[in-house]
Structure formats: C-alpha cells, structure tokens
Amino acid sequence: MRRTLVAGNWKMNASVEDTRALLAGIRDAGEQSCEIAVFPPFPYLTLAVELTAGSAIQVGAQNCADQDSGAFTGEVSAAMLSDIGASMVILGHSERRSLYGETDAVVLEKTKKALTSGLIAVVCVGETLNERQKGEEEVVVGRQLNLLLQELSDADWKNIVIAYEPVWAIGTGETATPEQAQAMHAYIRRLLAGRSAEIAQDTRVLYGGSVKAANAVELFSQPDIDGGLVGGASLDVAEFLGICRA
Ligand code: 13P
C-alpha cells in the first residue's frame, strides 16, 4: 500500500513569522489521513523541525549538495540536513534544472548523498511545454529517470519518491488534466516495473503543478497518483489543508 503524501514546497518564500503561522495552522488541524511534509527554505528548517516535533508532519529541504563536506561555499550537505532533524529532500526540481543547470548526473549524485544520509529523496521529473508539444514528454521523463533506475539499488528505491511536475503546469495555474497526469504516472510506473515489480508497486509518484484544494480530489483519485508536490497553495493553510483532506 502506498500512503498518500502531500508535500508543500515553499520555494524561496516565507519568514520566521510565516513559518510559525503556517506550521501552527497545519498542526492545529490535527492528524490527517495522508502523510504531510513541508519543505521550507534552509534558514527555517531548524525552526520547522522544532515546531513540528511530536507531530506527524515531516520536514525536508529543497536541495542538497552533491558533495559530503569541504570547500563548497554556499552549499548544504545532506548530512547537515539529517543532523538538524530534516527527514526528506527535494532534488532535481525543474527550477534547479533550468535555472541552476542541474543535470541528470548531478541529480543522481545528490540523490546518493541524500540516501546515504538517511533522507527520503523526492526526485522531480517533467517535460517543458515545447517538449510536450513535440510529443516528447515520455522520452524526456524516461531520460530523467534512466540514471536513477540504472544506478540505485533496490534498497535505495525504498527511500525514493518520484514527483512528476510538467514544467508548463508549475506556477501557471494550468494543471495537467487528471487523464494527462495519470497517463504519465502510469508510464513512470511501467519504467519502474522494468527495474522491478516491487519497486513499481511500492514507489510513490506525486503529481505537481498548480495543485489546489479544488482539483486535488480528481487528481489524487487517479490510480497511479500517490499525492502531490504543492507550490503556491502550500503557503496558504486553508488551501494546503484542503489538499490534505482530498
Ligand atoms: P505550483 O503548485 O505553484 O504550481 O508549484 C508546483 C511545484 O513546483 C512544486 O514543487
């Protein structure tokens, strides 16, 4: 059984005050039937870990380094995240791939560091609008997953979540239709099945891209969608909780 995960990617938003308010709002709503994780910016991670202590809410980072330690100014290692009590990390988000030049090889290295440090890696894949218009979405997503499928062990896959985020649906208000999302999720699961039936059955595949309380029920009721990676709507307690209830 794959437990639904609703993950809030705050991106480069929030403050100490916002972090307190958002987490108090989510906590006060009490236990939800889905698993919940929040991904605040680095400076607020420790505060988020403190504020969620004793609750089922998990805290993760939005990135980590592909190196263990040393002279890498501005970088944060997976071991540091684990050390402060984070349990997850988002890797290979399309914004990191497009704005900061992260390649599939870099994403693989970061994923290995995350897993070695005991973190759950939420690895993002997804095609651009141009790639979809050319009918290349499966080729692109297949390529993004290929190294992970080749290089990671069965044990590693127990700690990986895949997030399918079509780039054209991120922050645009345009959501993939439930049918479009389900088709890609089913394709991703077929790729996982090529590696092993168990990995295909157990790995959670989240959908991301303009998820809101109003469209979450329809998206999450698709057989291969195991929850959502939520950007904008995760900064609003009522919206985020609406998605969790979905
Ligand atoms: P939006 O929900 O704002 O479209 O962002 C999606 C996303 O990129 C989550 O990682």
PDB file of C-alpha atoms and ligand atoms in Angstrom:
ATOM      1  CA  MET A   1       0.000   0.000   0.000  1.00  0.00           C
ATOM      2  CA  ARG A   2       1.325   3.402  -0.981  1.00  0.00           C
ATOM      3  CA  ARG A   3       0.351   6.034   1.566  1.00  0.00           C
ATOM      4  CA  THR A   4      -0.695   9.347   0.013  1.00  0.00           C
ATOM      5  CA  LEU A   5       1.876  12.079   0.579  1.00  0.00           C
ATOM      6  CA  VAL A   6       1.088  15.771   0.390  1.00  0.00           C
ATOM      7  CA  ALA A   7       4.314  17.755   0.232  1.00  0.00           C
ATOM      8  CA  GLY A   8       4.479  21.551   0.461  1.00  0.00           C
ATOM      9  CA  ASN A   9       7.386  23.110  -1.428  1.00  0.00           C
ATOM     10  CA  TRP A  10       7.600  26.643  -0.080  1.00  0.00           C
ATOM     11  CA  LYS A  11      10.306  27.564  -2.644  1.00  0.00           C
ATOM     12  CA  MET A  12      12.011  30.913  -1.798  1.00  0.00           C
ATOM     13  CA  ASN A  13       9.092  32.174   0.270  1.00  0.00           C
ATOM     14  CA  ALA A  14       8.294  32.657   3.984  1.00  0.00           C
ATOM     15  CA  SER A  15       9.844  34.279   7.039  1.00  0.00           C
ATOM     16  CA  VAL A  16      10.150  33.293  10.698  1.00  0.00           C
ATOM     17  CA  GLU A  17       6.670  34.670  11.257  1.00  0.00           C
ATOM     18  CA  ASP A  18       5.224  32.863   8.219  1.00  0.00           C
ATOM     19  CA  THR A  19       6.892  29.603   9.238  1.00  0.00           C
ATOM     20  CA  ARG A  20       5.326  29.820  12.700  1.00  0.00           C
ATOM     21  CA  ALA A  21       1.894  30.679  11.309  1.00  0.00           C
ATOM     22  CA  LEU A  22       1.863  28.044   8.565  1.00  0.00           C
ATOM     23  CA  LEU A  23       3.033  25.234  10.804  1.00  0.00           C
ATOM     24  CA  ALA A  24       0.723  26.208  13.657  1.00  0.00           C
ATOM     25  CA  GLY A  25      -2.168  26.170  11.199  1.00  0.00           C
ATOM     26  CA  ILE A  26      -1.286  22.735   9.853  1.00  0.00           C
ATOM     27  CA  ARG A  27      -0.606  21.296  13.315  1.00  0.00           C
ATOM     28  CA  ASP A  28      -3.786  22.676  14.819  1.00  0.00           C
ATOM     29  CA  ALA A  29      -5.856  20.884  12.186  1.00  0.00           C
ATOM     30  CA  GLY A  30      -4.765  17.643  13.844  1.00  0.00           C
ATOM     31  CA  GLU A  31      -3.834  14.290  12.355  1.00  0.00           C
ATOM     32  CA  GLN A  32      -4.661  13.817   8.650  1.00  0.00           C
ATOM     33  CA  SER A  33      -5.108  10.510   6.884  1.00  0.00           C
ATOM     34  CA  CYS A  34      -2.326  11.363   4.418  1.00  0.00           C
ATOM     35  CA  GLU A  35       1.346  11.826   5.196  1.00  0.00           C
ATOM     36  CA  ILE A  36       2.336  15.514   5.256  1.00  0.00           C
ATOM     37  CA  ALA A  37       5.727  17.055   4.599  1.00  0.00           C
ATOM     38  CA  VAL A  38       6.816  20.686   4.385  1.00  0.00           C
ATOM     39  CA  PHE A  39       9.902  21.988   2.594  1.00  0.00           C
ATOM     40  CA  PRO A  40      10.811  25.465   3.897  1.00  0.00           C
ATOM     41  CA  PRO A  41      13.929  27.376   2.769  1.00  0.00           C
ATOM     42  CA  PHE A  42      17.162  26.393   4.568  1.00  0.00           C
ATOM     43  CA  PRO A  43      17.145  29.167   7.234  1.00  0.00           C
ATOM     44  CA  TYR A  44      13.778  27.988   8.599  1.00  0.00           C
ATOM     45  CA  LEU A  45      14.425  24.248   8.658  1.00  0.00           C
ATOM     46  CA  THR A  46      15.548  24.042  12.272  1.00  0.00           C
ATOM     47  CA  LEU A  47      12.594  26.151  13.374  1.00  0.00           C
ATOM     48  CA  ALA A  48      10.261  23.929  11.338  1.00  0.00           C
ATOM     49  CA  VAL A  49      11.750  20.802  12.919  1.00  0.00           C
ATOM     50  CA  GLU A  50      11.182  22.320  16.380  1.00  0.00           C
ATOM     51  CA  LEU A  51       7.639  23.441  15.582  1.00  0.00           C
ATOM     52  CA  THR A  52       6.610  20.039  14.209  1.00  0.00           C
ATOM     53  CA  ALA A  53       8.230  17.963  16.979  1.00  0.00           C
ATOM     54  CA  GLY A  54       5.784  15.427  18.346  1.00  0.00           C
ATOM     55  CA  SER A  55       3.546  15.698  15.283  1.00  0.00           C
ATOM     56  CA  ALA A  56       3.415  13.507  12.190  1.00  0.00           C
ATOM     57  CA  ILE A  57       4.476  16.402   9.938  1.00  0.00           C
ATOM     58  CA  GLN A  58       7.802  15.773   8.251  1.00  0.00           C
ATOM     59  CA  VAL A  59      10.305  18.462   7.340  1.00  0.00           C
ATOM     60  CA  GLY A  60      12.526  18.478   4.300  1.00  0.00           C
ATOM     61  CA  ALA A  61      14.877  20.730   2.354  1.00  0.00           C
ATOM     62  CA  GLN A  62      14.551  21.866  -1.253  1.00  0.00           C
ATOM     63  CA  ASN A  63      18.061  20.889  -2.314  1.00  0.00           C
ATOM     64  CA  CYS A  64      21.356  19.492  -1.038  1.00  0.00           C
ATOM     65  CA  ALA A  65      24.961  19.359  -2.214  1.00  0.00           C
ATOM     66  CA  ASP A  66      26.431  16.604  -4.350  1.00  0.00           C
ATOM     67  CA  GLN A  67      29.499  16.580  -2.086  1.00  0.00           C
ATOM     68  CA  ASP A  68      29.978  15.459   1.534  1.00  0.00           C
ATOM     69  CA  SER A  69      31.847  18.437   3.022  1.00  0.00           C
ATOM     70  CA  GLY A  70      34.666  20.859   2.405  1.00  0.00           C
ATOM     71  CA  ALA A  71      35.357  23.965   0.353  1.00  0.00           C
ATOM     72  CA  PHE A  72      31.969  24.345  -1.355  1.00  0.00           C
ATOM     73  CA  THR A  73      30.913  27.856  -0.360  1.00  0.00           C
ATOM     74  CA  GLY A  74      27.175  28.277  -0.140  1.00  0.00           C
ATOM     75  CA  GLU A  75      26.354  24.582  -0.287  1.00  0.00           C
ATOM     76  CA  VAL A  76      24.490  22.498   2.323  1.00  0.00           C
ATOM     77  CA  SER A  77      25.203  18.789   2.654  1.00  0.00           C
ATOM     78  CA  ALA A  78      22.673  16.005   3.047  1.00  0.00           C
ATOM     79  CA  ALA A  79      24.407  15.017   6.299  1.00  0.00           C
ATOM     80  CA  MET A  80      23.763  18.520   7.698  1.00  0.00           C
ATOM     81  CA  LEU A  81      20.080  18.224   6.846  1.00  0.00           C
ATOM     82  CA  SER A  82      19.884  14.899   8.590  1.00  0.00           C
ATOM     83  CA  ASP A  83      21.831  16.328  11.542  1.00  0.00           C
ATOM     84  CA  ILE A  84      19.273  19.084  12.170  1.00  0.00           C
ATOM     85  CA  GLY A  85      16.369  16.636  12.014  1.00  0.00           C
ATOM     86  CA  ALA A  86      15.130  17.004   8.433  1.00  0.00           C
ATOM     87  CA  SER A  87      13.925  13.712   7.009  1.00  0.00           C
ATOM     88  CA  MET A  88      13.442  14.486   3.319  1.00  0.00           C
ATOM     89  CA  VAL A  89      14.923  16.497   0.467  1.00  0.00           C
ATOM     90  CA  ILE A  90      13.539  17.588  -2.911  1.00  0.00           C
ATOM     91  CA  LEU A  91      16.055  17.007  -5.708  1.00  0.00           C
ATOM     92  CA  GLY A  92      16.112  17.884  -9.392  1.00  0.00           C
ATOM     93  CA  HIS A  93      13.220  20.325  -9.241  1.00  0.00           C
ATOM     94  CA  SER A  94      12.694  21.835 -12.701  1.00  0.00           C
ATOM     95  CA  GLU A  95      13.669  25.262 -11.322  1.00  0.00           C
ATOM     96  CA  ARG A  96      17.029  23.804 -10.252  1.00  0.00           C
ATOM     97  CA  ARG A  97      17.447  22.037 -13.570  1.00  0.00           C
ATOM     98  CA  SER A  98      16.597  25.072 -15.701  1.00  0.00           C
ATOM     99  CA  LEU A  99      17.910  27.975 -13.586  1.00  0.00           C
ATOM    100  CA  TYR A 100      20.946  26.335 -11.954  1.00  0.00           C
ATOM    101  CA  GLY A 101      21.989  23.879 -14.634  1.00  0.00           C
ATOM    102  CA  GLU A 102      21.432  20.653 -12.695  1.00  0.00           C
ATOM    103  CA  THR A 103      21.917  17.680 -14.969  1.00  0.00           C
ATOM    104  CA  ASP A 104      20.608  14.142 -14.525  1.00  0.00           C
ATOM    105  CA  ALA A 105      24.126  13.156 -13.395  1.00  0.00           C
ATOM    106  CA  VAL A 106      24.157  15.864 -10.701  1.00  0.00           C
ATOM    107  CA  VAL A 107      20.680  14.845  -9.555  1.00  0.00           C
ATOM    108  CA  LEU A 108      21.879  11.242  -9.274  1.00  0.00           C
ATOM    109  CA  GLU A 109      24.888  12.285  -7.146  1.00  0.00           C
ATOM    110  CA  LYS A 110      22.698  14.395  -4.874  1.00  0.00           C
ATOM    111  CA  THR A 111      20.237  11.523  -4.561  1.00  0.00           C
ATOM    112  CA  LYS A 112      23.043   9.181  -3.495  1.00  0.00           C
ATOM    113  CA  LYS A 113      24.196  11.675  -0.842  1.00  0.00           C
ATOM    114  CA  ALA A 114      20.641  12.076   0.435  1.00  0.00           C
ATOM    115  CA  LEU A 115      20.114   8.328   0.720  1.00  0.00           C
ATOM    116  CA  THR A 116      23.477   7.759   2.405  1.00  0.00           C
ATOM    117  CA  SER A 117      22.467  10.371   4.989  1.00  0.00           C
ATOM    118  CA  GLY A 118      19.199   8.596   5.701  1.00  0.00           C
ATOM    119  CA  LEU A 119      16.950  11.112   3.946  1.00  0.00           C
ATOM    120  CA  ILE A 120      13.975  10.344   1.718  1.00  0.00           C
ATOM    121  CA  ALA A 121      14.741  11.808  -1.723  1.00  0.00           C
ATOM    122  CA  VAL A 122      11.823  13.376  -3.591  1.00  0.00           C
ATOM    123  CA  VAL A 123      13.192  13.398  -7.134  1.00  0.00           C
ATOM    124  CA  CYS A 124      11.392  15.623  -9.647  1.00  0.00           C
ATOM    125  CA  VAL A 125      10.933  14.929 -13.334  1.00  0.00           C
ATOM    126  CA  GLY A 126       8.847  16.607 -16.016  1.00  0.00           C
ATOM    127  CA  GLU A 127       8.800  17.971 -19.528  1.00  0.00           C
ATOM    128  CA  THR A 128       8.582  21.568 -20.784  1.00  0.00           C
ATOM    129  CA  LEU A 129       5.683  22.852 -22.883  1.00  0.00           C
ATOM    130  CA  ASN A 130       7.846  22.747 -26.005  1.00  0.00           C
ATOM    131  CA  GLU A 131       8.763  19.116 -25.342  1.00  0.00           C
ATOM    132  CA  ARG A 132       5.106  18.170 -24.822  1.00  0.00           C
ATOM    133  CA  GLN A 133       4.061  19.976 -27.981  1.00  0.00           C
ATOM    134  CA  LYS A 134       6.605  17.904 -29.867  1.00  0.00           C
ATOM    135  CA  GLY A 135       5.208  14.740 -28.274  1.00  0.00           C
ATOM    136  CA  GLU A 136       8.478  14.109 -26.436  1.00  0.00           C
ATOM    137  CA  GLU A 137       7.187  14.027 -22.864  1.00  0.00           C
ATOM    138  CA  GLU A 138       7.789  10.309 -22.341  1.00  0.00           C
ATOM    139  CA  VAL A 139      11.266  10.457 -23.858  1.00  0.00           C
ATOM    140  CA  VAL A 140      12.211  13.360 -21.587  1.00  0.00           C
ATOM    141  CA  VAL A 141      10.842  11.829 -18.395  1.00  0.00           C
ATOM    142  CA  GLY A 142      12.346   8.451 -19.325  1.00  0.00           C
ATOM    143  CA  ARG A 143      15.750  10.082 -19.758  1.00  0.00           C
ATOM    144  CA  GLN A 144      15.448  11.915 -16.420  1.00  0.00           C
ATOM    145  CA  LEU A 145      14.685   8.625 -14.645  1.00  0.00           C
ATOM    146  CA  ASN A 146      17.146   6.472 -16.518  1.00  0.00           C
ATOM    147  CA  LEU A 147      20.274   7.026 -14.398  1.00  0.00           C
ATOM    148  CA  LEU A 148      18.358   6.522 -11.170  1.00  0.00           C
ATOM    149  CA  LEU A 149      16.944   3.255 -12.493  1.00  0.00           C
ATOM    150  CA  GLN A 150      20.381   2.082 -13.566  1.00  0.00           C
ATOM    151  CA  GLU A 151      22.480   3.212 -10.643  1.00  0.00           C
ATOM    152  CA  LEU A 152      20.405   2.871  -7.483  1.00  0.00           C
ATOM    153  CA  SER A 153      19.911  -0.366  -5.555  1.00  0.00           C
ATOM    154  CA  ASP A 154      16.619  -1.983  -4.593  1.00  0.00           C
ATOM    155  CA  ALA A 155      17.242  -0.815  -1.009  1.00  0.00           C
ATOM    156  CA  ASP A 156      17.791   2.765  -2.238  1.00  0.00           C
ATOM    157  CA  TRP A 157      14.438   2.733  -4.022  1.00  0.00           C
ATOM    158  CA  LYS A 158      12.644   2.181  -0.701  1.00  0.00           C
ATOM    159  CA  ASN A 159      13.596   5.774   0.175  1.00  0.00           C
ATOM    160  CA  ILE A 160      12.762   7.464  -3.106  1.00  0.00           C
ATOM    161  CA  VAL A 161       9.619   9.349  -4.042  1.00  0.00           C
ATOM    162  CA  ILE A 162       9.195  10.497  -7.645  1.00  0.00           C
ATOM    163  CA  ALA A 163       7.396  13.769  -8.358  1.00  0.00           C
ATOM    164  CA  TYR A 164       6.079  14.306 -11.876  1.00  0.00           C
ATOM    165  CA  GLU A 165       5.884  18.044 -12.441  1.00  0.00           C
ATOM    166  CA  PRO A 166       5.143  19.110 -16.004  1.00  0.00           C
ATOM    167  CA  VAL A 167       7.047  22.403 -16.262  1.00  0.00           C
ATOM    168  CA  TRP A 168       4.176  24.058 -18.149  1.00  0.00           C
ATOM    169  CA  ALA A 169       1.880  23.481 -15.160  1.00  0.00           C
ATOM    170  CA  ILE A 170       4.179  24.908 -12.472  1.00  0.00           C
ATOM    171  CA  GLY A 171       3.032  28.237 -11.093  1.00  0.00           C
ATOM    172  CA  THR A 172       0.946  28.855 -14.211  1.00  0.00           C
ATOM    173  CA  GLY A 173      -2.484  27.993 -12.849  1.00  0.00           C
ATOM    174  CA  GLU A 174      -2.695  25.471 -15.690  1.00  0.00           C
ATOM    175  CA  THR A 175      -2.952  21.949 -14.269  1.00  0.00           C
ATOM    176  CA  ALA A 176      -2.426  18.790 -16.259  1.00  0.00           C
ATOM    177  CA  THR A 177      -5.815  17.155 -16.677  1.00  0.00           C
ATOM    178  CA  PRO A 178      -6.268  14.115 -14.445  1.00  0.00           C
ATOM    179  CA  GLU A 179      -6.061  11.993 -17.623  1.00  0.00           C
ATOM    180  CA  GLN A 180      -2.793  13.613 -18.766  1.00  0.00           C
ATOM    181  CA  ALA A 181      -1.293  13.219 -15.303  1.00  0.00           C
ATOM    182  CA  GLN A 182      -2.490   9.625 -14.925  1.00  0.00           C
ATOM    183  CA  ALA A 183      -1.080   8.709 -18.359  1.00  0.00           C
ATOM    184  CA  MET A 184       2.377   9.943 -17.381  1.00  0.00           C
ATOM    185  CA  HIS A 185       2.202   8.384 -13.921  1.00  0.00           C
ATOM    186  CA  ALA A 186       1.275   5.046 -15.497  1.00  0.00           C
ATOM    187  CA  TYR A 187       4.230   5.435 -17.872  1.00  0.00           C
ATOM    188  CA  ILE A 188       6.557   6.172 -14.934  1.00  0.00           C
ATOM    189  CA  ARG A 189       5.256   3.078 -13.157  1.00  0.00           C
ATOM    190  CA  ARG A 190       5.933   0.989 -16.274  1.00  0.00           C
ATOM    191  CA  LEU A 191       9.515   2.292 -16.270  1.00  0.00           C
ATOM    192  CA  LEU A 192       9.832   1.354 -12.603  1.00  0.00           C
ATOM    193  CA  ALA A 193       8.385  -2.075 -13.400  1.00  0.00           C
ATOM    194  CA  GLY A 194      11.165  -2.534 -15.936  1.00  0.00           C
ATOM    195  CA  ARG A 195      13.504  -2.344 -12.941  1.00  0.00           C
ATOM    196  CA  SER A 196      11.391  -4.470 -10.584  1.00  0.00           C
ATOM    197  CA  ALA A 197       7.739  -5.232  -9.921  1.00  0.00           C
ATOM    198  CA  GLU A 198       8.229  -4.449  -6.245  1.00  0.00           C
ATOM    199  CA  ILE A 199       9.719  -1.010  -6.933  1.00  0.00           C
ATOM    200  CA  ALA A 200       6.829  -0.238  -9.295  1.00  0.00           C
ATOM    201  CA  GLN A 201       4.296  -1.284  -6.693  1.00  0.00           C
ATOM    202  CA  ASP A 202       5.874   0.465  -3.701  1.00  0.00           C
ATOM    203  CA  THR A 203       7.303   3.742  -5.067  1.00  0.00           C
ATOM    204  CA  ARG A 204       5.123   6.778  -4.586  1.00  0.00           C
ATOM    205  CA  VAL A 205       4.710   9.018  -7.616  1.00  0.00           C
ATOM    206  CA  LEU A 206       3.443  12.508  -6.742  1.00  0.00           C
ATOM    207  CA  TYR A 207       1.910  14.991  -9.152  1.00  0.00           C
ATOM    208  CA  GLY A 208       2.984  18.641  -9.009  1.00  0.00           C
ATOM    209  CA  GLY A 209       1.887  21.703 -10.957  1.00  0.00           C
ATOM    210  CA  SER A 210      -0.874  24.077  -9.824  1.00  0.00           C
ATOM    211  CA  VAL A 211      -2.389  21.581  -7.367  1.00  0.00           C
ATOM    212  CA  LYS A 212      -5.158  23.258  -5.370  1.00  0.00           C
ATOM    213  CA  ALA A 213      -7.881  22.121  -2.994  1.00  0.00           C
ATOM    214  CA  ALA A 214     -10.318  22.427  -5.919  1.00  0.00           C
ATOM    215  CA  ASN A 215      -8.510  19.964  -8.237  1.00  0.00           C
ATOM    216  CA  ALA A 216      -6.804  17.671  -5.719  1.00  0.00           C
ATOM    217  CA  VAL A 217      -9.647  15.148  -5.315  1.00  0.00           C
ATOM    218  CA  GLU A 218      -9.790  14.437  -9.028  1.00  0.00           C
ATOM    219  CA  LEU A 219      -6.012  14.202  -9.366  1.00  0.00           C
ATOM    220  CA  PHE A 220      -5.487  12.045  -6.284  1.00  0.00           C
ATOM    221  CA  SER A 221      -8.262   9.636  -7.272  1.00  0.00           C
ATOM    222  CA  GLN A 222      -6.228   8.508 -10.299  1.00  0.00           C
ATOM    223  CA  PRO A 223      -4.806   5.028  -9.681  1.00  0.00           C
ATOM    224  CA  ASP A 224      -1.141   5.936 -10.165  1.00  0.00           C
ATOM    225  CA  ILE A 225      -1.127   9.345  -8.441  1.00  0.00           C
ATOM    226  CA  ASP A 226       0.020   8.958  -4.847  1.00  0.00           C
ATOM    227  CA  GLY A 227      -0.259  12.546  -3.683  1.00  0.00           C
ATOM    228  CA  GLY A 228       1.006  15.967  -4.598  1.00  0.00           C
ATOM    229  CA  LEU A 229       4.030  18.234  -4.537  1.00  0.00           C
ATOM    230  CA  VAL A 230       2.407  21.589  -3.938  1.00  0.00           C
ATOM    231  CA  GLY A 231       3.999  25.003  -4.516  1.00  0.00           C
ATOM    232  CA  GLY A 232       1.882  28.143  -4.251  1.00  0.00           C
ATOM    233  CA  ALA A 233      -1.060  26.512  -2.478  1.00  0.00           C
ATOM    234  CA  SER A 234       1.231  25.215   0.291  1.00  0.00           C
ATOM    235  CA  LEU A 235       1.699  28.822   1.505  1.00  0.00           C
ATOM    236  CA  ASP A 236      -1.980  29.085   2.407  1.00  0.00           C
ATOM    237  CA  VAL A 237      -3.074  26.998   5.394  1.00  0.00           C
ATOM    238  CA  ALA A 238      -6.689  26.559   4.274  1.00  0.00           C
ATOM    239  CA  GLU A 239      -5.699  25.561   0.724  1.00  0.00           C
ATOM    240  CA  PHE A 240      -2.988  23.207   1.919  1.00  0.00           C
ATOM    241  CA  LEU A 241      -5.286  21.528   4.424  1.00  0.00           C
ATOM    242  CA  GLY A 242      -7.943  21.267   1.704  1.00  0.00           C
ATOM    243  CA  ILE A 243      -5.429  19.372  -0.418  1.00  0.00           C
ATOM    244  CA  CYS A 244      -4.511  17.137   2.546  1.00  0.00           C
ATOM    245  CA  ARG A 245      -8.184  16.274   3.068  1.00  0.00           C
ATOM    246  CA  ALA A 246      -8.516  15.422  -0.627  1.00  0.00           C
TER     247      ALA A 246
HETATM  248  P1  13P B   1       2.817  25.301  -8.041  1.00  0.00           P
HETATM  249  O1  13P B   1       1.950  24.407  -7.177  1.00  0.00           O
HETATM  250  O2  13P B   1       2.946  26.679  -7.514  1.00  0.00           O
HETATM  251  O3  13P B   1       2.416  25.211  -9.480  1.00  0.00           O
HETATM  252  O4  13P B   1       4.307  24.691  -7.964  1.00  0.00           O
HETATM  253  C1  13P B   1       4.490  23.351  -8.188  1.00  0.00           C
HETATM  254  C2  13P B   1       5.880  22.997  -7.798  1.00  0.00           C
HETATM  255  O5  13P B   1       6.819  23.364  -8.471  1.00  0.00           O
HETATM  256  C3  13P B   1       6.083  22.244  -6.556  1.00  0.00           C
HETATM  257  O6  13P B   1       7.390  21.793  -6.437  1.00  0.00           O
END
